[in-house]
Short mmCIF file of C-alpha atoms in Angstrom, two decimals:
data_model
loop_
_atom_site.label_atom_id
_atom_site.label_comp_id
_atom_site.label_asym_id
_atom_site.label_seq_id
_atom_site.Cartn_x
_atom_site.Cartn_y
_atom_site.Cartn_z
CA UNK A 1 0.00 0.00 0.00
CA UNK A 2 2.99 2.47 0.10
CA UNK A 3 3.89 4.04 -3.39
CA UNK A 4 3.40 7.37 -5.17
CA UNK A 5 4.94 9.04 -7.83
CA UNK A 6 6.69 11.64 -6.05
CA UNK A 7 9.02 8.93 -3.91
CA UNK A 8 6.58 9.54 -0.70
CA UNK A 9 4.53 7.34 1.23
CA UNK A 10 0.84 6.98 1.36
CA UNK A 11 -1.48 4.50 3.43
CA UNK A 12 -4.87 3.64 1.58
CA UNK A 13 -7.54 4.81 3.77
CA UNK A 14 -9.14 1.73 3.28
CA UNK A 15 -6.57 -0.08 5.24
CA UNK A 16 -6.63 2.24 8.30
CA UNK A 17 -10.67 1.87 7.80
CA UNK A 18 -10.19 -1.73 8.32
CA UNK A 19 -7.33 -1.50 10.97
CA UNK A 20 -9.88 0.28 12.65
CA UNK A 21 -12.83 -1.92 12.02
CA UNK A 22 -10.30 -5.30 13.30
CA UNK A 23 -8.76 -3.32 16.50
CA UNK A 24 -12.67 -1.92 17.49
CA UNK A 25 -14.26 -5.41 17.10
CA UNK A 26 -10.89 -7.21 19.16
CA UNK A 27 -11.08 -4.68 22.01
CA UNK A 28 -15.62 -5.00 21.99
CA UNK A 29 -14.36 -9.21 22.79
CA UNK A 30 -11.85 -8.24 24.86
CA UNK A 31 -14.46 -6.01 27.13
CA UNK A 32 -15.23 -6.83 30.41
CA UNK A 33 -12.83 -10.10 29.96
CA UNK A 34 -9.16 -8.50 30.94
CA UNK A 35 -6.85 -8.30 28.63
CA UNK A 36 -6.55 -11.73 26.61
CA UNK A 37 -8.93 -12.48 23.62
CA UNK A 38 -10.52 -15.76 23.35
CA UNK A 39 -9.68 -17.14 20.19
CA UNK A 40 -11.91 -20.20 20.67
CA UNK A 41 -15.27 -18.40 21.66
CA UNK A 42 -17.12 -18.83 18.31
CA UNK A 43 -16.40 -22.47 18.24
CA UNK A 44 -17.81 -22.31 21.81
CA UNK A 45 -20.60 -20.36 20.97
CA UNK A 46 -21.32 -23.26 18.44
CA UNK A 47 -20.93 -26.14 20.71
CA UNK A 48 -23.07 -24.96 23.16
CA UNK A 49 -26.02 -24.66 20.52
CA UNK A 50 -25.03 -28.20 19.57
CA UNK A 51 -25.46 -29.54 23.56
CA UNK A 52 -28.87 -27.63 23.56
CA UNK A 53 -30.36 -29.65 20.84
CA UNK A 54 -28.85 -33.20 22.67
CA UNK A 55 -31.66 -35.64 22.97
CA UNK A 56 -31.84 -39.39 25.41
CA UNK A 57 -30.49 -41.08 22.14
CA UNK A 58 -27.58 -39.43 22.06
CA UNK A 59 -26.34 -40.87 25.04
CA UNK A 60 -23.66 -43.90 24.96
CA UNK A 61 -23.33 -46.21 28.25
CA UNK A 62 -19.91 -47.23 28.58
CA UNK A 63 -19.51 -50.85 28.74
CA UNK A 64 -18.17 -51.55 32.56
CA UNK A 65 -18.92 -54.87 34.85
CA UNK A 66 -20.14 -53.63 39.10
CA UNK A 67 -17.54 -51.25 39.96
CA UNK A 68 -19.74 -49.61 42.50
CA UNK A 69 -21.06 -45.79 42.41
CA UNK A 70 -19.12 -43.59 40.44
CA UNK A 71 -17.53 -41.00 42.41
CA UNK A 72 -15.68 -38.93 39.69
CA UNK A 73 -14.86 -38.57 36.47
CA UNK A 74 -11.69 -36.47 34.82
CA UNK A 75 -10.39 -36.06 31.35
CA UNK A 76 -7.00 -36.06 30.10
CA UNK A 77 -6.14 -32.35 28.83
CA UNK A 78 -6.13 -33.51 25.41
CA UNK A 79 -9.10 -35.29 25.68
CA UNK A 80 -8.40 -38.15 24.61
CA UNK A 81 -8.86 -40.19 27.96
CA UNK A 82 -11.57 -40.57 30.57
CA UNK A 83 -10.67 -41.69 33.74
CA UNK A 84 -13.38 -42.97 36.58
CA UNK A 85 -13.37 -43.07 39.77
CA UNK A 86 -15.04 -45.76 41.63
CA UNK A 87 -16.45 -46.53 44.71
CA UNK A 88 -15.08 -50.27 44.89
CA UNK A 89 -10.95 -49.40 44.68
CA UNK A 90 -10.86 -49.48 41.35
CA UNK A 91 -10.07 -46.77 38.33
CA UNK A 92 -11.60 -47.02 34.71
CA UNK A 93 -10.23 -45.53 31.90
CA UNK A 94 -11.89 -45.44 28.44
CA UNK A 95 -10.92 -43.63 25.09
CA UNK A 96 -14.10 -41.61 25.06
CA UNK A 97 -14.18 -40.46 21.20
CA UNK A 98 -14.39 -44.29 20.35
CA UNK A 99 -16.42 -44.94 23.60
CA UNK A 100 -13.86 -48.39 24.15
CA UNK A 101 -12.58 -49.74 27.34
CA UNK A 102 -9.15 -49.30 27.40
CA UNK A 103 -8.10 -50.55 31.36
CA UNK A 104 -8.91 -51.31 34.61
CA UNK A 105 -6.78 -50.56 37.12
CA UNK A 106 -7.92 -53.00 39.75
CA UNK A 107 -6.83 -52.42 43.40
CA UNK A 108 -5.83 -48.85 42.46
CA UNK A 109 -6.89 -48.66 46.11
CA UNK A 110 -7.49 -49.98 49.25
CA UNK A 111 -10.99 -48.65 49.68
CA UNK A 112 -13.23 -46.32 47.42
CA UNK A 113 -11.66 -44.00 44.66
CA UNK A 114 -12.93 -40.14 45.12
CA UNK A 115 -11.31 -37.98 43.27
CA UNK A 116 -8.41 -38.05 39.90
CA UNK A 117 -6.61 -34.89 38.81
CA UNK A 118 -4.04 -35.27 35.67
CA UNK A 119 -0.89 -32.99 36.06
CA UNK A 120 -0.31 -33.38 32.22
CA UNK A 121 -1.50 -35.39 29.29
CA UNK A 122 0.41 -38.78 30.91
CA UNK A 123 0.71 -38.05 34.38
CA UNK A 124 -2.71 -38.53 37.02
CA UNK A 125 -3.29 -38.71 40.21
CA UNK A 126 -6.08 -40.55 42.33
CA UNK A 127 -7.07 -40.16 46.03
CA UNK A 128 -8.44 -42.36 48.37
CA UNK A 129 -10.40 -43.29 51.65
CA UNK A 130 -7.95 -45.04 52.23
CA UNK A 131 -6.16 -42.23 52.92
CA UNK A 132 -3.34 -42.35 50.43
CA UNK A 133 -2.87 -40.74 47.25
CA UNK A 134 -1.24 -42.47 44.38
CA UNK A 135 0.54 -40.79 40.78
CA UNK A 136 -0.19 -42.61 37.40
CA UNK A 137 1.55 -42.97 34.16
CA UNK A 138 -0.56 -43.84 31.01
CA UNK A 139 2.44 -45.53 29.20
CA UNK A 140 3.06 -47.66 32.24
CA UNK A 141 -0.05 -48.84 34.22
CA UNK A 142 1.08 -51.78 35.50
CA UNK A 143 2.19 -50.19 38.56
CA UNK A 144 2.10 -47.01 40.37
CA UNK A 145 4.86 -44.22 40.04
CA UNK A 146 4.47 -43.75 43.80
CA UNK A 147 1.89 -43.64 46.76
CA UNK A 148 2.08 -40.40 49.12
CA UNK A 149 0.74 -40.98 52.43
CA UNK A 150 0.06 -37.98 54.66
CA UNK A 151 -3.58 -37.44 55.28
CA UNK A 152 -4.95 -39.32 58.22
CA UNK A 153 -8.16 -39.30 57.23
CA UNK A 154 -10.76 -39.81 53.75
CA UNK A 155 -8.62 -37.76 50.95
CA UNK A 156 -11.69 -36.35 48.54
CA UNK A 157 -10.21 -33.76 46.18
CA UNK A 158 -6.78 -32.93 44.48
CA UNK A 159 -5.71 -29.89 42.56
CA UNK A 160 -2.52 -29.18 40.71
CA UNK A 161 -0.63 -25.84 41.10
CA UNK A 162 1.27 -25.75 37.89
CA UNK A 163 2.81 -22.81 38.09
CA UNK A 164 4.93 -24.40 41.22
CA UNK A 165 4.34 -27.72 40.10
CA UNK A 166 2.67 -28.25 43.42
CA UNK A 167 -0.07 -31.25 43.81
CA UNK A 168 -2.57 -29.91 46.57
CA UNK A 169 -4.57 -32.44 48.11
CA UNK A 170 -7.63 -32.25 50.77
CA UNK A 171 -9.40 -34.63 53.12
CA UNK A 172 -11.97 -35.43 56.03
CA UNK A 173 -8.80 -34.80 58.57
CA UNK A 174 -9.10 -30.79 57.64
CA UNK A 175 -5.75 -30.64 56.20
CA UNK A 176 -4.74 -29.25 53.46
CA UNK A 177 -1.48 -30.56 51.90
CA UNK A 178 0.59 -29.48 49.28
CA UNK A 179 3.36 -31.93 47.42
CA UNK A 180 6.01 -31.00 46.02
CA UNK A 181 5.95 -33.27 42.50
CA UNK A 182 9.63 -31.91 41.09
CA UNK A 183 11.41 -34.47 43.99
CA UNK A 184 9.07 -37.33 43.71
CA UNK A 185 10.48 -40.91 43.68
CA UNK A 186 8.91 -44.27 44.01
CA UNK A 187 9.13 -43.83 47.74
CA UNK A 188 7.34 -40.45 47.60
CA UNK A 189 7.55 -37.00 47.62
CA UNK A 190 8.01 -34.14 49.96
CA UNK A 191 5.05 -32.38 51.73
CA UNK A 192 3.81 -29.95 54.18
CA UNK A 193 0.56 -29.08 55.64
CA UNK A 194 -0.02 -26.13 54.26
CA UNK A 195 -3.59 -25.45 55.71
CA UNK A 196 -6.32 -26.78 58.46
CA UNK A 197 -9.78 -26.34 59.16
CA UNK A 198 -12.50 -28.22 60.79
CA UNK A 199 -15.52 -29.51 58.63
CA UNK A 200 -13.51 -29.25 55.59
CA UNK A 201 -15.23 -30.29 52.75
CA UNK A 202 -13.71 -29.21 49.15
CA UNK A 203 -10.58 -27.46 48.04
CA UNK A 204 -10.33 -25.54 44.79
CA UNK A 205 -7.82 -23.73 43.44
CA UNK A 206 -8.74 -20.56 40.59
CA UNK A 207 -7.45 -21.34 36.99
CA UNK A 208 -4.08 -18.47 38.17
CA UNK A 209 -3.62 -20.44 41.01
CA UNK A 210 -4.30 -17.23 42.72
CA UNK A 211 -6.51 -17.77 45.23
CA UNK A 212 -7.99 -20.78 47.14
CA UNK A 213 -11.33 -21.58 48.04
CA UNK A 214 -12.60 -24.39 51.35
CA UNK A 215 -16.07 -25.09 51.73
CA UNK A 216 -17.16 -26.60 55.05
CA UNK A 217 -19.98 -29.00 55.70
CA UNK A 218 -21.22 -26.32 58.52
CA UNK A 219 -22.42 -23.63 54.80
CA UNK A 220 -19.12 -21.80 55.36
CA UNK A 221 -17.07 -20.68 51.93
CA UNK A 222 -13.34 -19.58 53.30
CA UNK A 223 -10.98 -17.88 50.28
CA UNK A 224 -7.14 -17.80 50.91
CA UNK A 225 -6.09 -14.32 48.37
CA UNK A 226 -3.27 -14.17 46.93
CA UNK A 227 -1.95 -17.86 47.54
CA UNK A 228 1.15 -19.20 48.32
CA UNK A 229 1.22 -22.51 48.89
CA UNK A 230 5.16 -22.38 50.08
CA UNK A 231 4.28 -21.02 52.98
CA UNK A 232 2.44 -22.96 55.53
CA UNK A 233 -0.42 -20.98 57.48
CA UNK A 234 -0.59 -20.92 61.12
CA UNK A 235 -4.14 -20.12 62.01
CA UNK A 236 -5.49 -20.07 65.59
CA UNK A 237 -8.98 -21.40 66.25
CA UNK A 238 -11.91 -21.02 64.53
CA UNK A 239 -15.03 -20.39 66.60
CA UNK A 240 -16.93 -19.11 63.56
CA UNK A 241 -16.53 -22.42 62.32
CA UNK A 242 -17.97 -23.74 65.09
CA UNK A 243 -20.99 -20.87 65.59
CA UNK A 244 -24.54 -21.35 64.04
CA UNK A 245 -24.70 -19.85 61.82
CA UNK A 246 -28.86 -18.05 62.91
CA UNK A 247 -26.20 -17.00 65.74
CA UNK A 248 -23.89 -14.96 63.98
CA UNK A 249 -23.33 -11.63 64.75
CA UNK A 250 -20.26 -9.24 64.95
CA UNK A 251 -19.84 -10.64 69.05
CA UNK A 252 -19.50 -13.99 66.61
CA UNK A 253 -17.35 -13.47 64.01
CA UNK A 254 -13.59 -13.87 64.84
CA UNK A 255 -10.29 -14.94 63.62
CA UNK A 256 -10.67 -12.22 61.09
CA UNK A 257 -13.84 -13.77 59.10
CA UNK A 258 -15.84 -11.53 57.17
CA UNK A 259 -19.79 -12.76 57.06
CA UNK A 260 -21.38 -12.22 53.77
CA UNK A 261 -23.64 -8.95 54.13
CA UNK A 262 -22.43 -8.24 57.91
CA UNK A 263 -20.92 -5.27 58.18
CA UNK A 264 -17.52 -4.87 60.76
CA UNK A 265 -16.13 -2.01 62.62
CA UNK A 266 -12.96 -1.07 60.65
CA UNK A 267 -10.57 -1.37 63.65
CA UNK A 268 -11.84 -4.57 64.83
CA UNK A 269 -11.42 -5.61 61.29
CA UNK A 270 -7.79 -4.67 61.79
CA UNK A 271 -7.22 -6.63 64.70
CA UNK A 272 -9.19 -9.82 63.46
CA UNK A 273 -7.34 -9.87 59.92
CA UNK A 274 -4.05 -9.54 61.61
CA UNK A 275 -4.84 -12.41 63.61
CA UNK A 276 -5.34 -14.62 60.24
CA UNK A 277 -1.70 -13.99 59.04
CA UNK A 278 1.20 -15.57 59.66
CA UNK A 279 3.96 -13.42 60.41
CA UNK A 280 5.94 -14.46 57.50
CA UNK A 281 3.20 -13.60 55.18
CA UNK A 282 2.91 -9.88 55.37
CA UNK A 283 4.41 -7.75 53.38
CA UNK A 284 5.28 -3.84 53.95
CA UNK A 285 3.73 -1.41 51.56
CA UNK A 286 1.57 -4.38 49.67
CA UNK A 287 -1.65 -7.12 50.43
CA UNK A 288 -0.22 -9.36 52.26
CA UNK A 289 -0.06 -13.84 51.50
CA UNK A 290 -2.44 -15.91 51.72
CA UNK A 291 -4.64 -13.07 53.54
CA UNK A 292 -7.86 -15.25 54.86
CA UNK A 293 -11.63 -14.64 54.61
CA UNK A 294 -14.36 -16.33 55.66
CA UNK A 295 -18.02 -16.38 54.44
CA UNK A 296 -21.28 -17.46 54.43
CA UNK A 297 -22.65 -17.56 50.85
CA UNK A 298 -26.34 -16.31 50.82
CA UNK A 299 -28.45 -19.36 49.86
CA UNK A 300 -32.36 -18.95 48.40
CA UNK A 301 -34.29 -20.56 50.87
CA UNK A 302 -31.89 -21.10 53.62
CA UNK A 303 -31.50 -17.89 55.05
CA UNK A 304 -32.46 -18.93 58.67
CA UNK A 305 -31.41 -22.51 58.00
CA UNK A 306 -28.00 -24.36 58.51
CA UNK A 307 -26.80 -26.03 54.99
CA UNK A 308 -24.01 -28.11 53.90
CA UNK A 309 -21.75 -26.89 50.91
CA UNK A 310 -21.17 -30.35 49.17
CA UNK A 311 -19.62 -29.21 45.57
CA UNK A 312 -17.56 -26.63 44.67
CA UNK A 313 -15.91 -25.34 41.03
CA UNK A 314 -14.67 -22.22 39.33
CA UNK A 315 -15.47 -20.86 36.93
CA UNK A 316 -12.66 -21.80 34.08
CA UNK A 317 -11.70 -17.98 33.35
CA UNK A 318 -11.51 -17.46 37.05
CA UNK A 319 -14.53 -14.73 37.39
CA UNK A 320 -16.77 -17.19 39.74
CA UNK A 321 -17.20 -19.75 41.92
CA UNK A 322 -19.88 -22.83 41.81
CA UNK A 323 -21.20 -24.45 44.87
CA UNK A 324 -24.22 -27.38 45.25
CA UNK A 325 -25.67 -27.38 48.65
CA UNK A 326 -28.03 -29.29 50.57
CA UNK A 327 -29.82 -28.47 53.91
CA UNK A 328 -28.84 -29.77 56.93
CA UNK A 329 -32.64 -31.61 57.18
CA UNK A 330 -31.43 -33.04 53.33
CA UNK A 331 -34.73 -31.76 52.18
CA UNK A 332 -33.55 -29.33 49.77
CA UNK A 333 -30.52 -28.73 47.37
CA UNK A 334 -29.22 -26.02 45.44
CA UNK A 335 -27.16 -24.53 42.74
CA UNK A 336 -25.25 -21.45 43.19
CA UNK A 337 -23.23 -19.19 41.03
CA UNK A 338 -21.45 -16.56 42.57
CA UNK A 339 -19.23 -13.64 40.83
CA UNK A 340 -16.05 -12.36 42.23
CA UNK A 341 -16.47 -9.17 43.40
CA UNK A 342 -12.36 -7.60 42.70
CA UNK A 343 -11.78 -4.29 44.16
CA UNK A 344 -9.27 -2.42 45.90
CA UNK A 345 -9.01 -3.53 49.87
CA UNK A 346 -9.70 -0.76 52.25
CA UNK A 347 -6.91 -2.18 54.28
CA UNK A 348 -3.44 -3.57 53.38
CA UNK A 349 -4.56 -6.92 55.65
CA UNK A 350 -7.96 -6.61 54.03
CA UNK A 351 -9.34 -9.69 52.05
CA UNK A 352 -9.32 -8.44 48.16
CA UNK A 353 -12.91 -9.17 47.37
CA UNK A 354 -16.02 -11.17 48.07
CA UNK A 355 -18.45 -13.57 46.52
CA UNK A 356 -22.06 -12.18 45.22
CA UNK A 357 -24.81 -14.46 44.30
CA UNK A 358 -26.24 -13.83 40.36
CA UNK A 359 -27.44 -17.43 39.45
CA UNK A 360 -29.26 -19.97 41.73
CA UNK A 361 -31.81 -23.04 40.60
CA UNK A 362 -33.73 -25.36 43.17
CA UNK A 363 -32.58 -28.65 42.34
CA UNK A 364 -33.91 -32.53 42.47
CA UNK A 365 -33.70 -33.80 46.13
CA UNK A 366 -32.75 -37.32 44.77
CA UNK A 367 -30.31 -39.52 46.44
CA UNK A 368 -30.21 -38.17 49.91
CA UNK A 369 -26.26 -38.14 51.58
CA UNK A 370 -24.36 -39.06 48.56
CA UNK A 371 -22.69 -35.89 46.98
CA UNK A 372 -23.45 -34.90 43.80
CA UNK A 373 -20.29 -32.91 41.60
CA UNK A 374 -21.38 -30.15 38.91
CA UNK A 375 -19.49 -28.90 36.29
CA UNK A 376 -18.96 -25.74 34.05
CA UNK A 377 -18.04 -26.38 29.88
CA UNK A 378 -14.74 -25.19 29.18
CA UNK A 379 -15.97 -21.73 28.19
CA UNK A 380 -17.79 -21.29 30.89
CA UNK A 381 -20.98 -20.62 29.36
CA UNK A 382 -23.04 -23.98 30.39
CA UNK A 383 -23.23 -25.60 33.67
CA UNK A 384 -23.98 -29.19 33.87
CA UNK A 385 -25.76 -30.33 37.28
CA UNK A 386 -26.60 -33.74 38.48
CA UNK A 387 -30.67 -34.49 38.60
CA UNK A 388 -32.54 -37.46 39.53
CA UNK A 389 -31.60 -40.11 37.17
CA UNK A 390 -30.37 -37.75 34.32
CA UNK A 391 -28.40 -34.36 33.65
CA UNK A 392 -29.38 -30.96 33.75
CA UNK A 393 -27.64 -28.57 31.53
CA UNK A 394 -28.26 -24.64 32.65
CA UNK A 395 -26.87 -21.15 31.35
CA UNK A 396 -27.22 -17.79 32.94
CA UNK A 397 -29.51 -16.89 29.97
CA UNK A 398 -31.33 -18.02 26.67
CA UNK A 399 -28.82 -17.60 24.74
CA UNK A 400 -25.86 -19.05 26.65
CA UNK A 401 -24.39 -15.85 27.23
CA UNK A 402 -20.98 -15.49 28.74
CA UNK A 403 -21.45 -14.18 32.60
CA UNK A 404 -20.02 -11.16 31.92
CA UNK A 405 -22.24 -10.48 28.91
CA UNK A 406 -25.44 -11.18 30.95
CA UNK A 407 -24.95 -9.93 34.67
CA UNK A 408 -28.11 -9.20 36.84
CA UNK A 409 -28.58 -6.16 38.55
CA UNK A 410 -30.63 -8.82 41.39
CA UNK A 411 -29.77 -12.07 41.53
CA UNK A 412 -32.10 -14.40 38.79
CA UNK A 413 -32.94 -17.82 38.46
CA UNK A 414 -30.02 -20.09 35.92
CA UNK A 415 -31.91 -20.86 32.81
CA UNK A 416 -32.20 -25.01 31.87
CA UNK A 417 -31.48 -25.51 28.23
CA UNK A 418 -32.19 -29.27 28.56
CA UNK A 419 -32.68 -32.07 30.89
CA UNK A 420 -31.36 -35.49 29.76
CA UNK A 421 -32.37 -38.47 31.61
CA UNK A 422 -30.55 -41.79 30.57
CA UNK A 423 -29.48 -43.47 33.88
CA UNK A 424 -31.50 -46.18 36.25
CA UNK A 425 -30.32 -44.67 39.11
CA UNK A 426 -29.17 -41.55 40.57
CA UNK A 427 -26.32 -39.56 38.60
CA UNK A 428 -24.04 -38.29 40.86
CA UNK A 429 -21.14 -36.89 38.77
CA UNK A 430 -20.72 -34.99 35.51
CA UNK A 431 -17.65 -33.45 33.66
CA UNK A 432 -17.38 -32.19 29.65
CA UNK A 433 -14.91 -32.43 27.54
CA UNK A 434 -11.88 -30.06 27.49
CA UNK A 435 -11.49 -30.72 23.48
CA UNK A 436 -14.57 -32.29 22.32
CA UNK A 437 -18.22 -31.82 22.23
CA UNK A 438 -18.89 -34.28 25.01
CA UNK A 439 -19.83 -34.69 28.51
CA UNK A 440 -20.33 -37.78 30.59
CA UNK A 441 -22.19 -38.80 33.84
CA UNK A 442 -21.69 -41.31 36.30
CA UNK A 443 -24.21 -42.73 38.69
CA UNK A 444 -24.85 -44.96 42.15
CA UNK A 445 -24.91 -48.31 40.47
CA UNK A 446 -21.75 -47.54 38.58
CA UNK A 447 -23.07 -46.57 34.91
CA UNK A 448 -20.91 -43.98 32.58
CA UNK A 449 -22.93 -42.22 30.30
CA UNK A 450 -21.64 -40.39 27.37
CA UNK A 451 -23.92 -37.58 25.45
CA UNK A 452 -22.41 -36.14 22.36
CA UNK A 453 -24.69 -34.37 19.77
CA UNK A 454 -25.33 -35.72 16.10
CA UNK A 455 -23.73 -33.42 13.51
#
């Protein structure tokens, strides 16, 4: 486009039209979703219509003998493996585009499988009420790489820190423990306790590794800001923890907690939050580690009642959280979204943000005690719930908006797009594909369903 008679240059204004045009309609995707452009979103945008019009047929059951209930279910990054975990010691894994069997690992346990994280596209790990947790190779499952032992109590949920290369592993003991995978050998790896709380029931880390979040089976939500998992927290008691919550008030809330629509007095706020840190984790002139707080997520329908948070996910762009909750009495359940709420703390020791409720839905009250683990698709844009003897899929509106396209002013009920139901007994696990236009479903008497749309 550069030329002219005269040896100068010249742009063609139709080029800086369309410069213009390109650079307007990147920065209109980029709004309201940081600075990084999701090259992927129209494929998204597709897939999602494509799960909206699944129907019953489209379901494939996985051929598997009694395993037991299926507890979990992970893919491989790639997506090219689907690993399940069962409730009699065993793991499945299947090559889910062909829906084939491709091994059992038998004994991967000594008592029911809960939870399997993969650190890359070869490398998983399993966990255990057994109370161990054991790394797997793909091109050598024969054997173990190594069993860690550390928890004294049911381990339920692993996550994988990989900017440190850190596995982080929970359990029924309230410990939190991170492992350090770089030094492992067949004898094990190094590990700390990084964290403990009573009533712990899930640990999740945010896609940055950023923050953690603990939910407790007393309805508390607790969010460690600005994580770092070298550093091992030394937190005194919790009596919030321990409070009712119809009982809470600011005589109530200690160790630095901050109670979801409770205002605080700023200097007792002070006090409290300085209580929470370690001395090792604050820093002059900045927010300080692994700064703690502590709250109790507003629930339709529960506000005077106790509840139990049994699930928990984020979002997989980081900008919420996901929680399934039952009533203490078991005679309700619910889905939750809520959105990070970033802002700048009042207080160097103050927690960074807080959790507000936009989405809810009432769900089935099937299958009473047994937990029941949602899932978001990769873009975020559908949810995928557990219901009865089938799935639910849900998005925040019609038209499967992103959250930040479609935020409420008041908090609104999630939309269903479509209910499949293809199980004889209650589905207690669901996950979608990282690569494909699939999603699966596990249930008590050990079925693995796979729904993938007809092109």
């Amino acid at each position: 486009f550069f030329g002219g008679t005269d040896g100068g240059g010249w742009v063609d204004t139709r080029c800086r039209r369309t410069n213009s045009t390109v650079f307007r309609w990147l920065r209109e995707r980029c709004w309201g979703r940081g600075v990084a452009v999701d090259p992927s979103r129209d494929t998204f945008r597709t897939m999602t219509s494509l799960y909206s019009s699944m129907n019953p047929a489209d379901s494939v059951n996985l051929s598997t003998k009694t395993h037991g209930a299926v507890f979990n279910l992970e893919y491989s990054p790639d997506g090219s493996v689907l690993t399940v975990a069962c409730e009699q010691t065993e793991v499945l894994l299947f090559d889910p585009i062909s829906s084939t069997h491709i091994k059992t690992l038998v004994e991967a346990h000594e008592d029911c499988v809960n939870n399997i994280r993969f650190l890359d596209n070869r490398l998983f790990a399993t966990c255990s009420d057994d109370t161990t947790i054991a790394l797997w190779d793909l091109r050598k499952l024969n054997s173990k790489v190594c069993t860690l032992h550390g928890h004294t109590s049911w381990v339920k949920n692993i996550e994988y820190d990989t900017n440190t290369r850190l596995l982080v592993t929970s359990g029924f003991d309230g410990n939190v423990i991170t492992w350090d995978t770089n030094r492992f050998t067949e004898d094990g790896c190094p590990h700390k306790k990084f964290f403990h709380t009573r009533y712990l029931m899930r640990m999740r880390l945010t896609p940055d590794c950023s923050k953690m979040l603990i939910s407790t089976s007393s309805g508390y939500l607790l969010i460690l800001h600005n994580l770092d998992l070298t550093q091992s927290l030394e937190v005194g008691s919790y009596r919030i923890l321990r409070a009712r919550r119809t009982a809470l008030s600011l005589d109530n809330v200690t160790s630095g907690s901050r109670v979801s629509g409770s205002p605080r007095n700023s200097s007792d706020s002070s006090q409290a939050s300085n209580k929470l840190l370690s001395p090792s984790s604050q820093r002059e002139g900045g927010s300080p580690r692994n700064s703690l707080e502590v709250l109790t997520p507003e629930i339709p329908g529960e506000r005077d009642r106790g509840n139990c948070i049994t699930s928990l996910q984020l979002h997989p762009k980081g900008w919420a959280t996901l929680i399934r909750c039952s009533s203490n009495t078991d005679d309700q359940e619910w889905t939750c979204v809520y959105e990070f709420q970033e802002g700048t703390p009042v207080r160097a020791v103050s927690p960074r943000c807080s959790l507000k409720l936009t989405h809810y839905i009432e769900e089935a009250n099937v299958g009473r005690g047994y937990i029941k683990e949602l899932c978001f698709s990769p873009d975020g844009r559908l949810i995928c719930s557990p219901y009865g003897y089938g799935i639910r899929l849900m998005a925040f509106d019609e038209q499967c908006s992103e959250l930040v396209d479609c935020l409420p002013k008041e908090s609104s009920c999630l939309k269903e797009i479509r209910s499949i139901y293809s199980h004889s007994d209650v589905v207690l696990t669901t996950k979608f594909s990282p690569t494909h236009c699939q999603l699966a479903s596990g249930c008590l008497s050990g079925r693995v369903s796979l729904y993938q749309p007809k092109f």
